[in-house]
mmCIF file of C-alpha atoms in Angstrom:
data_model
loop_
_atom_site.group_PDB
_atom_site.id
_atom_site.type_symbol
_atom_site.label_atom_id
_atom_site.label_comp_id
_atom_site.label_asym_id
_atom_site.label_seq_id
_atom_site.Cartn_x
_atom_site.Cartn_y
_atom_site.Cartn_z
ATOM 1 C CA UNK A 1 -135.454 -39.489 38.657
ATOM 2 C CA UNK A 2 -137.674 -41.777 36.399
ATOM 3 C CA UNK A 3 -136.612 -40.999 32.802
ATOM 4 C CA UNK A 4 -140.197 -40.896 31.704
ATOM 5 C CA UNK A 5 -140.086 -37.009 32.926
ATOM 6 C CA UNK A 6 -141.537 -34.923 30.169
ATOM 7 C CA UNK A 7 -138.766 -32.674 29.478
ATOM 8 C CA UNK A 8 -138.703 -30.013 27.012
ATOM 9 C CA UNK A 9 -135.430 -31.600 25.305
ATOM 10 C CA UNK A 10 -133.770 -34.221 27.525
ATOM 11 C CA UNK A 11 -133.013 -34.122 30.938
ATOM 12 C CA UNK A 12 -130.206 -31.663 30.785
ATOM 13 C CA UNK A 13 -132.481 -28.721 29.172
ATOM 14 C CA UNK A 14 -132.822 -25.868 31.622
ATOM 15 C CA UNK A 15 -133.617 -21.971 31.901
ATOM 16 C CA UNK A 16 -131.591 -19.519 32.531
ATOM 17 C CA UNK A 17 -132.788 -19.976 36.693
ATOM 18 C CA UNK A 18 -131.558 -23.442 36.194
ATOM 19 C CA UNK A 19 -134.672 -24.842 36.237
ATOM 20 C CA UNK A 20 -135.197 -27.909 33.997
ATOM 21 C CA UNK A 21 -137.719 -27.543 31.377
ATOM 22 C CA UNK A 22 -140.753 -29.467 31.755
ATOM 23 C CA UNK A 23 -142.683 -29.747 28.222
ATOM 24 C CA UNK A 24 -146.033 -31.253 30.657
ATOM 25 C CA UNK A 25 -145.757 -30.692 33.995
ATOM 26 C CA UNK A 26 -149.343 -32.154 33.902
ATOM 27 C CA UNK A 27 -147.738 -35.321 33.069
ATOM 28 C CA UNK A 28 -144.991 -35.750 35.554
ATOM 29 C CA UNK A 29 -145.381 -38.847 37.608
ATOM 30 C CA UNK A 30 -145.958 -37.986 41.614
ATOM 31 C CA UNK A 31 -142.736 -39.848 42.499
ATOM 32 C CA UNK A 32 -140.851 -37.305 40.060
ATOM 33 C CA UNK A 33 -143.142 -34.468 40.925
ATOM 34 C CA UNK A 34 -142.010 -34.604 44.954
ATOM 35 C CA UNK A 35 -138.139 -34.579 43.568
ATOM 36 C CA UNK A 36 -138.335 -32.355 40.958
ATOM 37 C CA UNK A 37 -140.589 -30.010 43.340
ATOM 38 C CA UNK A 38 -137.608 -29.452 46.084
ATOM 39 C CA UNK A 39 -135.738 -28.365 43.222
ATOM 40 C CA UNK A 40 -138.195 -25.782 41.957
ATOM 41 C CA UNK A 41 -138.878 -24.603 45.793
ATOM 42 C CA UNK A 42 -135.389 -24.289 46.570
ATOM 43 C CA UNK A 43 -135.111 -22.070 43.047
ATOM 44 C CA UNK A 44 -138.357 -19.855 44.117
ATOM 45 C CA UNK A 45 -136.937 -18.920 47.534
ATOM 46 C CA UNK A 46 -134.492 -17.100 45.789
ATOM 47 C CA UNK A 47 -136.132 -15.682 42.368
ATOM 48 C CA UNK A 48 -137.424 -12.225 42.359
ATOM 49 C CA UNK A 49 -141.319 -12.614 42.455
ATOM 50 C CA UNK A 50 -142.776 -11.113 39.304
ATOM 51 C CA UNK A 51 -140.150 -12.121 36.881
ATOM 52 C CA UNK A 52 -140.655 -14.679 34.432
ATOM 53 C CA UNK A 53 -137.985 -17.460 35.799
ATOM 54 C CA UNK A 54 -140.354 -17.054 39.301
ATOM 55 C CA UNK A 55 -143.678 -17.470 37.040
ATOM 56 C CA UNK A 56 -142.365 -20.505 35.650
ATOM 57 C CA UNK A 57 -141.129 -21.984 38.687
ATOM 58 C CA UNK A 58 -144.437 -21.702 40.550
ATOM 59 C CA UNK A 59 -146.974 -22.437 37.390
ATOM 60 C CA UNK A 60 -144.754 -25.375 37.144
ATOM 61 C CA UNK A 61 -145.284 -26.207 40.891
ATOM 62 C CA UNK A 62 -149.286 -25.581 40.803
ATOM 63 C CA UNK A 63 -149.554 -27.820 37.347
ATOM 64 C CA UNK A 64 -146.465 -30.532 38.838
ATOM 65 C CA UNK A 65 -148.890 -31.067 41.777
ATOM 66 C CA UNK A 66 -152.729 -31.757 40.262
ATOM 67 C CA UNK A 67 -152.567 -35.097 41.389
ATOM 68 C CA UNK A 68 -152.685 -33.711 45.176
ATOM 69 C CA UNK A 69 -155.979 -32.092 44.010
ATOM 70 C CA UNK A 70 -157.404 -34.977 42.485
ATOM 71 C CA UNK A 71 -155.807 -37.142 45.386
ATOM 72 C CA UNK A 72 -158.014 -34.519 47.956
ATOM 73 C CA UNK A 73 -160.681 -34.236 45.970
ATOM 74 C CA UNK A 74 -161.776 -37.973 45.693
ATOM 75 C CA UNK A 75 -162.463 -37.905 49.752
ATOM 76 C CA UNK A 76 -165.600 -35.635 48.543
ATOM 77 C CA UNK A 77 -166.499 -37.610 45.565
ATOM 78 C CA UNK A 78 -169.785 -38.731 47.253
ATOM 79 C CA UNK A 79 -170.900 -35.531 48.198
ATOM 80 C CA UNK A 80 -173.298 -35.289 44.737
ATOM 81 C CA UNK A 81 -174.562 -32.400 43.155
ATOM 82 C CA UNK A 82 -172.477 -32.948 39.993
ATOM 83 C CA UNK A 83 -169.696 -29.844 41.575
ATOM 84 C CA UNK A 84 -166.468 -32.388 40.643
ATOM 85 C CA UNK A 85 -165.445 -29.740 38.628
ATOM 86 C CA UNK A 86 -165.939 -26.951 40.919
ATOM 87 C CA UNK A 87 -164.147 -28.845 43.848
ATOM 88 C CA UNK A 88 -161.034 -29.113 41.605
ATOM 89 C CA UNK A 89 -160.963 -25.326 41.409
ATOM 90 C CA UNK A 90 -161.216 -24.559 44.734
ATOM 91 C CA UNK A 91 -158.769 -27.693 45.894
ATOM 92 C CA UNK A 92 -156.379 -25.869 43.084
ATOM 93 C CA UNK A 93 -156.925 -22.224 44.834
ATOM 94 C CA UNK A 94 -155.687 -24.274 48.794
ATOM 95 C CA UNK A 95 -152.673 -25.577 46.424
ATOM 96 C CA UNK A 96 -151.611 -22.121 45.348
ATOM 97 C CA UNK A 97 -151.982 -20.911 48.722
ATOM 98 C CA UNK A 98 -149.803 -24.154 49.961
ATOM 99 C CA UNK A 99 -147.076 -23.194 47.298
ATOM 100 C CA UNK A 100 -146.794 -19.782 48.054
ATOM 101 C CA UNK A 101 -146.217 -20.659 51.852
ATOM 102 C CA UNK A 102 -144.478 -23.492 51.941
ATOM 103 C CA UNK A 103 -140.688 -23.045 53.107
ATOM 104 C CA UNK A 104 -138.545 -26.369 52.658
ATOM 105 C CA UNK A 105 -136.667 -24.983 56.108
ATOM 106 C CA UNK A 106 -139.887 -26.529 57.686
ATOM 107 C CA UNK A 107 -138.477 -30.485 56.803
ATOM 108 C CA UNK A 108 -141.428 -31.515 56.409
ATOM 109 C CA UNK A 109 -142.888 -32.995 52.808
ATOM 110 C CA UNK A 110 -144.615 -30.442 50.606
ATOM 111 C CA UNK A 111 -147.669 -33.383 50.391
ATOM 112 C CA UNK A 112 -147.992 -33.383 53.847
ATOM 113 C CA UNK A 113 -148.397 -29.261 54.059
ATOM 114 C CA UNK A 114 -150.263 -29.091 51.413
ATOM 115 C CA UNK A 115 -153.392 -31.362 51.598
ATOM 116 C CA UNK A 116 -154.797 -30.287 54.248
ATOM 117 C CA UNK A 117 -154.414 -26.736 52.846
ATOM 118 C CA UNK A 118 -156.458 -28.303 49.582
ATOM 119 C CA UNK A 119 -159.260 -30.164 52.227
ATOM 120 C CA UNK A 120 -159.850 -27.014 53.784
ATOM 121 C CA UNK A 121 -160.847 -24.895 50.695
ATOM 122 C CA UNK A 122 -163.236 -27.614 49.455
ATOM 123 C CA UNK A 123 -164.540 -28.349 52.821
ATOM 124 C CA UNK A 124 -165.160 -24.098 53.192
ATOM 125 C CA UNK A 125 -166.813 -24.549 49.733
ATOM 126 C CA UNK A 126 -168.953 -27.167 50.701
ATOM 127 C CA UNK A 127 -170.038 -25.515 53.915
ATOM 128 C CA UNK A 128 -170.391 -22.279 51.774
ATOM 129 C CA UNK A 129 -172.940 -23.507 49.020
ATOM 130 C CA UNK A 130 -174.828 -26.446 50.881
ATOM 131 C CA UNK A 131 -176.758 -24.640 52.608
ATOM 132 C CA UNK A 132 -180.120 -23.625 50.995
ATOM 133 C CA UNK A 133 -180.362 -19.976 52.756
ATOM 134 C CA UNK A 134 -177.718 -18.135 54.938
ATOM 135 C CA UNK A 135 -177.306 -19.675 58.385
ATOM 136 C CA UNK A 136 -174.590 -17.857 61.029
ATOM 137 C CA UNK A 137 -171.345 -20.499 61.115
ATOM 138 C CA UNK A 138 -172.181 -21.351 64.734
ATOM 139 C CA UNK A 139 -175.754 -22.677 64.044
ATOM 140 C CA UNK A 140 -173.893 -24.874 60.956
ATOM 141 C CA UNK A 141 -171.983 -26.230 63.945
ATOM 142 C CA UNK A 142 -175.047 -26.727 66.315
ATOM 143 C CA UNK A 143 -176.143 -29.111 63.633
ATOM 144 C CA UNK A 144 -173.368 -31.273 62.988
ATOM 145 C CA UNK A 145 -173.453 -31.640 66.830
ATOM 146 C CA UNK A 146 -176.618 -32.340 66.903
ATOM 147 C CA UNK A 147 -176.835 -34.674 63.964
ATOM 148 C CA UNK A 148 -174.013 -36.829 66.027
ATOM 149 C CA UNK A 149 -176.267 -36.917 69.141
ATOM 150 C CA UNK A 150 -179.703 -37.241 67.674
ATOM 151 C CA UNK A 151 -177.694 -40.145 66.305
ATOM 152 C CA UNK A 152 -176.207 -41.528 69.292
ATOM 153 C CA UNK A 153 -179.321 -40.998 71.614
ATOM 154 C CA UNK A 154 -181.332 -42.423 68.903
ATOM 155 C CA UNK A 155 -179.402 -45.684 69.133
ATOM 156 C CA UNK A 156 -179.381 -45.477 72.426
ATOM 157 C CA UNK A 157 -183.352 -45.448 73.351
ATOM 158 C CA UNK A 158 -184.470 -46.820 70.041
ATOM 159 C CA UNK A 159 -186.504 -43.669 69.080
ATOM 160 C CA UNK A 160 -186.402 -40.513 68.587
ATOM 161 C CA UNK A 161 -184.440 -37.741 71.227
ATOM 162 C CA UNK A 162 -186.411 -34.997 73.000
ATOM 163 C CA UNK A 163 -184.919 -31.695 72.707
ATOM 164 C CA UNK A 164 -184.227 -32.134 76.943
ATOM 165 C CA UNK A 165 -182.344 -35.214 76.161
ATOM 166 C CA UNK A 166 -180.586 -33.506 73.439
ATOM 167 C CA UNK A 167 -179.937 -30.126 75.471
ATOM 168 C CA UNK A 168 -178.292 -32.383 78.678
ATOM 169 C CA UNK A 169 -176.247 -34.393 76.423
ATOM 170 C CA UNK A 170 -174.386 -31.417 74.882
ATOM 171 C CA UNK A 171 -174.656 -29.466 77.850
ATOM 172 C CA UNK A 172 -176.472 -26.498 76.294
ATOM 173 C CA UNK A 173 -180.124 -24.902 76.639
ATOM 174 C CA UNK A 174 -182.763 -25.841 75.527
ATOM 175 C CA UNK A 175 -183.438 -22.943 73.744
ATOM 176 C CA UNK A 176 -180.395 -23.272 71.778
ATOM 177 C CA UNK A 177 -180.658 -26.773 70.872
ATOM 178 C CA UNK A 178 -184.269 -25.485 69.570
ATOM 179 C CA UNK A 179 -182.541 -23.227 67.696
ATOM 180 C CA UNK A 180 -179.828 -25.359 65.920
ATOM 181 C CA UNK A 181 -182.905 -27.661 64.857
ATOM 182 C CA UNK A 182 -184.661 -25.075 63.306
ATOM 183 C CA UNK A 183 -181.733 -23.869 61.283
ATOM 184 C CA UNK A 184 -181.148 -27.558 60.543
ATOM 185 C CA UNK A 185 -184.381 -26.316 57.656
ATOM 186 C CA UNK A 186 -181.455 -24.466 55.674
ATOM 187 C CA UNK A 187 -180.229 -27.467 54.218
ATOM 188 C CA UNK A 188 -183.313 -28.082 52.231
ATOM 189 C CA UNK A 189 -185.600 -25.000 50.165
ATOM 190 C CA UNK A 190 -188.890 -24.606 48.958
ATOM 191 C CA UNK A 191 -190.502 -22.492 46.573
ATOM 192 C CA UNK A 192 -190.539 -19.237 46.404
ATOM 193 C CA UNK A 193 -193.959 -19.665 44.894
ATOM 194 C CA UNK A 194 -195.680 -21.275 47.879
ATOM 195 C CA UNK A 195 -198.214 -19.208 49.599
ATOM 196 C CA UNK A 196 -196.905 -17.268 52.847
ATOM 197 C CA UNK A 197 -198.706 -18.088 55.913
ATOM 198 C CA UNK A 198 -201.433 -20.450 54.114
ATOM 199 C CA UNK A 199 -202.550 -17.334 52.300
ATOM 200 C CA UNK A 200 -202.847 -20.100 49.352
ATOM 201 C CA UNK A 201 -206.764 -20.669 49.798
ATOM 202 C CA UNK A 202 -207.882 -17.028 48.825
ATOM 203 C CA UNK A 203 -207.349 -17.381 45.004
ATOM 204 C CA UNK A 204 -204.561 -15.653 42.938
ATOM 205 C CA UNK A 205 -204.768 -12.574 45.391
ATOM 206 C CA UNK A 206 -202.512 -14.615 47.540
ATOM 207 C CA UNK A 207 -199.004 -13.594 48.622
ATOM 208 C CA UNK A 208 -196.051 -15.655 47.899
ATOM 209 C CA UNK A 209 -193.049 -16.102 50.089
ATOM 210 C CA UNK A 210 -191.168 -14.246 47.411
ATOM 211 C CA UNK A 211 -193.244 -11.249 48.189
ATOM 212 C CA UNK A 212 -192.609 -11.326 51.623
ATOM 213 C CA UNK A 213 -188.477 -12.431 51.556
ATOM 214 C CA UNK A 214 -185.942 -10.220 53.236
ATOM 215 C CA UNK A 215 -182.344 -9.457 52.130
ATOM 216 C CA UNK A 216 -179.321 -10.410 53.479
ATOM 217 C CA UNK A 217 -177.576 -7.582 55.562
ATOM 218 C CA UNK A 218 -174.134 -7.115 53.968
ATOM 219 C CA UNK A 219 -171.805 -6.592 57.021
ATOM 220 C CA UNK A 220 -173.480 -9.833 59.048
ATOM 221 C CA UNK A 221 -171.042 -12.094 57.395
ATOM 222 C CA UNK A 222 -168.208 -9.939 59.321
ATOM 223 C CA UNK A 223 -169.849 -10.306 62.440
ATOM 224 C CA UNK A 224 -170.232 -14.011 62.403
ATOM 225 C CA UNK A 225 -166.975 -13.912 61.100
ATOM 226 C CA UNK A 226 -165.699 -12.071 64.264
ATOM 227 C CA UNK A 227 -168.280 -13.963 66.199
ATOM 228 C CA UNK A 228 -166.380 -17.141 65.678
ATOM 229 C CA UNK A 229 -162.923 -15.939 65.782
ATOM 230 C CA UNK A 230 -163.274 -14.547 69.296
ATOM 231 C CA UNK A 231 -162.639 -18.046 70.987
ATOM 232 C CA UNK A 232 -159.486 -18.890 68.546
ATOM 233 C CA UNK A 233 -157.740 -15.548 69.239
ATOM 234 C CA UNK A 234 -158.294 -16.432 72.890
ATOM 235 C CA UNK A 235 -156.005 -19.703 72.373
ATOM 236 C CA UNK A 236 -153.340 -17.747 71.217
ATOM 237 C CA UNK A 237 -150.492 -16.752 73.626
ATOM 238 C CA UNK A 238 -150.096 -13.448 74.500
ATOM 239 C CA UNK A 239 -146.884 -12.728 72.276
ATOM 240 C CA UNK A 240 -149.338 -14.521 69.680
ATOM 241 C CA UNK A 241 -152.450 -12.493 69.989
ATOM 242 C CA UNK A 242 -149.994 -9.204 70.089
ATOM 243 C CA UNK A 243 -147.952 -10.066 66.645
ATOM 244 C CA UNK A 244 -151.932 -10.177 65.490
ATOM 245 C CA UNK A 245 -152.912 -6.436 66.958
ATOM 246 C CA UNK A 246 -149.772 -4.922 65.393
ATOM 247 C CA UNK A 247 -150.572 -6.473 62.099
ATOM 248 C CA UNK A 248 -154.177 -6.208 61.614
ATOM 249 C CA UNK A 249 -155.201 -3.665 64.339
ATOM 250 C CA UNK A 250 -152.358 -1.244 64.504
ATOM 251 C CA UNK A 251 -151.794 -1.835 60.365
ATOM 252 C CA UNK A 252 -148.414 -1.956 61.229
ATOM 253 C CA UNK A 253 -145.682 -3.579 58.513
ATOM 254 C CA UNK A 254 -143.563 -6.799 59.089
ATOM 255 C CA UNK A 255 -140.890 -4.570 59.356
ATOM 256 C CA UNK A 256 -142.140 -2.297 62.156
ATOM 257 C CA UNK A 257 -143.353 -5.574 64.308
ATOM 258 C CA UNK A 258 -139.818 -6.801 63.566
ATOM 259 C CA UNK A 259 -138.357 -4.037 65.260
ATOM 260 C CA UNK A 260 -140.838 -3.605 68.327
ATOM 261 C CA UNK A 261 -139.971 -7.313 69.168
ATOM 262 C CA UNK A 262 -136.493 -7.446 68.238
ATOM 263 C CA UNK A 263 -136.381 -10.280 65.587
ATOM 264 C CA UNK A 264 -135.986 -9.966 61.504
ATOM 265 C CA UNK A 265 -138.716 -9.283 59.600
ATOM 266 C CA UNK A 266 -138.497 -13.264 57.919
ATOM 267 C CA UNK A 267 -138.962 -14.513 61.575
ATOM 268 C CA UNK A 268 -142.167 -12.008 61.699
ATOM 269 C CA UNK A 269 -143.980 -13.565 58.337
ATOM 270 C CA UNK A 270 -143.253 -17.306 59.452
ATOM 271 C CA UNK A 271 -144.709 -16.255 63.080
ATOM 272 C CA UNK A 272 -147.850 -14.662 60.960
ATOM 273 C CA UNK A 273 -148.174 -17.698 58.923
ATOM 274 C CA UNK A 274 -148.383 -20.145 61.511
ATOM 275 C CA UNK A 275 -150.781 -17.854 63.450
ATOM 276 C CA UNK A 276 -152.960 -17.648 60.325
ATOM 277 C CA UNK A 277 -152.403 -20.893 59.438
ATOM 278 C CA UNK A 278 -154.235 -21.821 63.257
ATOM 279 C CA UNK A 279 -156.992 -19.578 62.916
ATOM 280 C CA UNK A 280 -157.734 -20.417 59.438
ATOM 281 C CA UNK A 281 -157.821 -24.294 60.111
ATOM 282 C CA UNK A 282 -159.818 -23.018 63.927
ATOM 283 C CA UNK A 283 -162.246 -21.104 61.564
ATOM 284 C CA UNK A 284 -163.313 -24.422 58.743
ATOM 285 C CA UNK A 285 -166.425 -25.988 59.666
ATOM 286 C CA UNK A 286 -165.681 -29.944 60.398
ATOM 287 C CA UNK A 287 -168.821 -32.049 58.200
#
């Protein structure tokens, strides 16, 4: 271990978990921060969560590993919109949720597990708040799609595609590919002020498109939620896809799913997190 390791008081200072104490995690260089993190994920397998050794250990690990963050976060630093700040957050909430699964049984490196945890929570950000106005997931799809062929085609003929040209590239009707063009208009808004319907002629009796605006309907979000995770649950096996009814459609405990299949309860939460861990990465929009 490098000896420039901020340590509270010399590299032999612990706690009572026998954890050293870091004055600035913050500061830790990443070589020392991938040692020094075995040794605080070897101690957290075995504290009691809640208590303060446990707290310590895993503040330490979130703070320890920032530069993963930053590392992630500079892959988006051309997105614009001044949200550096805001990307950090969210790249710090897929870091937490790396910590809290990672097991070092996999033998793997906790870098390797945990950026792409961190790249999809700024990647769901970004495909959460680009869009101007609320567009179902699988029309945010339909356009990257079509972006690629329009793309392609366009290169291709030297002008612009037809929506026929576009439909029997991708395979899909034209009615569709109509459709993923018009939500394509999401990405950009206008004002709120504009006349509706080119009411804008008749003087200040005119309505606005702000008069005229619906709401969103609360429990949509769920259905395009569901919508989309049809075709992922489908991939799973069927020992798979029943783990996931016990769990979330029967509401039954680790425990209980344990003893229906006849394994521990420890094998039952590493068989749920690599299920969730599928649909979750199945479920992130690819920009």
């Amino acid at each position: 271990m490098a000896t420039s390791t901020p340590l509270a008081s010399g590299e032999a200072a612990t706690t009572t978990a026998g954890l050293p104490v870091i004055a600035d995690p913050t500061k830790v260089a990443p070589r020392d921060a991938r040692e020094l993190s075995r040794i605080f994920f070897d101690r957290l397998q075995v504290l009691e969560e809640g208590t303060p050794a446990y707290q310590y250990a895993r503040n330490t690990l979130i703070e320890m590993n920032q530069t993963l963050v930053r590392f992630a976060a500079n892959r988006f630093r051309n997105r614009g919109g001044g949200e550096m700040e805001d990307v950090l957050q969210v790249g710090t909430i897929g870091l937490i949720k790396a910590i809290d699964r990672f097991e070092l049984s996999r033998e793997v490196e906790f870098t390797s597990f945990a950026v792409p945890y961190i790249v999809g929570e700024i990647k769901r950000f970004f495909r959460d708040t680009s869009w101007a106005v609320h567009v179902p997931r699988r029309l945010q799809e339909l356009r990257v799609e079509l972006a690629r062929a329009k793309e392609l085609l366009g290169t291709r003929l030297d002008r612009e595609p037809t929506v026929k040209e576009l439909a029997e590239l991708l395979d899909l009707p034209e009615e569709e590919v109509v459709e993923g063009l018009v939500a394509t208009n999401g990405y950009t808004a206008g004002s709120l002020d504009m006349p509706a319907s080119g009411e804008g002629d008749s003087g200040g009796s005119a309505r606005t498109f702000a008069d005229v605006i619906g709401e969103d309907d609360p429990d949509m979000e769920k259905v395009e939620n569901l919508h989309a995770l049809a075709p992922l649950l489908d991939q799973l096996d069927e020992r798979e896809r029943n783990i996931v009814r016990m769990r979330f459609g029967s509401e039954m405990t680790q425990s209980q799913i344990g003893a229906e299949l006849g394994v521990s309860q420890m094998h039952v939460s590493r068989l749920l997190n690599r299920i969730l861990t599928r649909l979750r990465a199945g479920m992130l929009v690819e920009e």
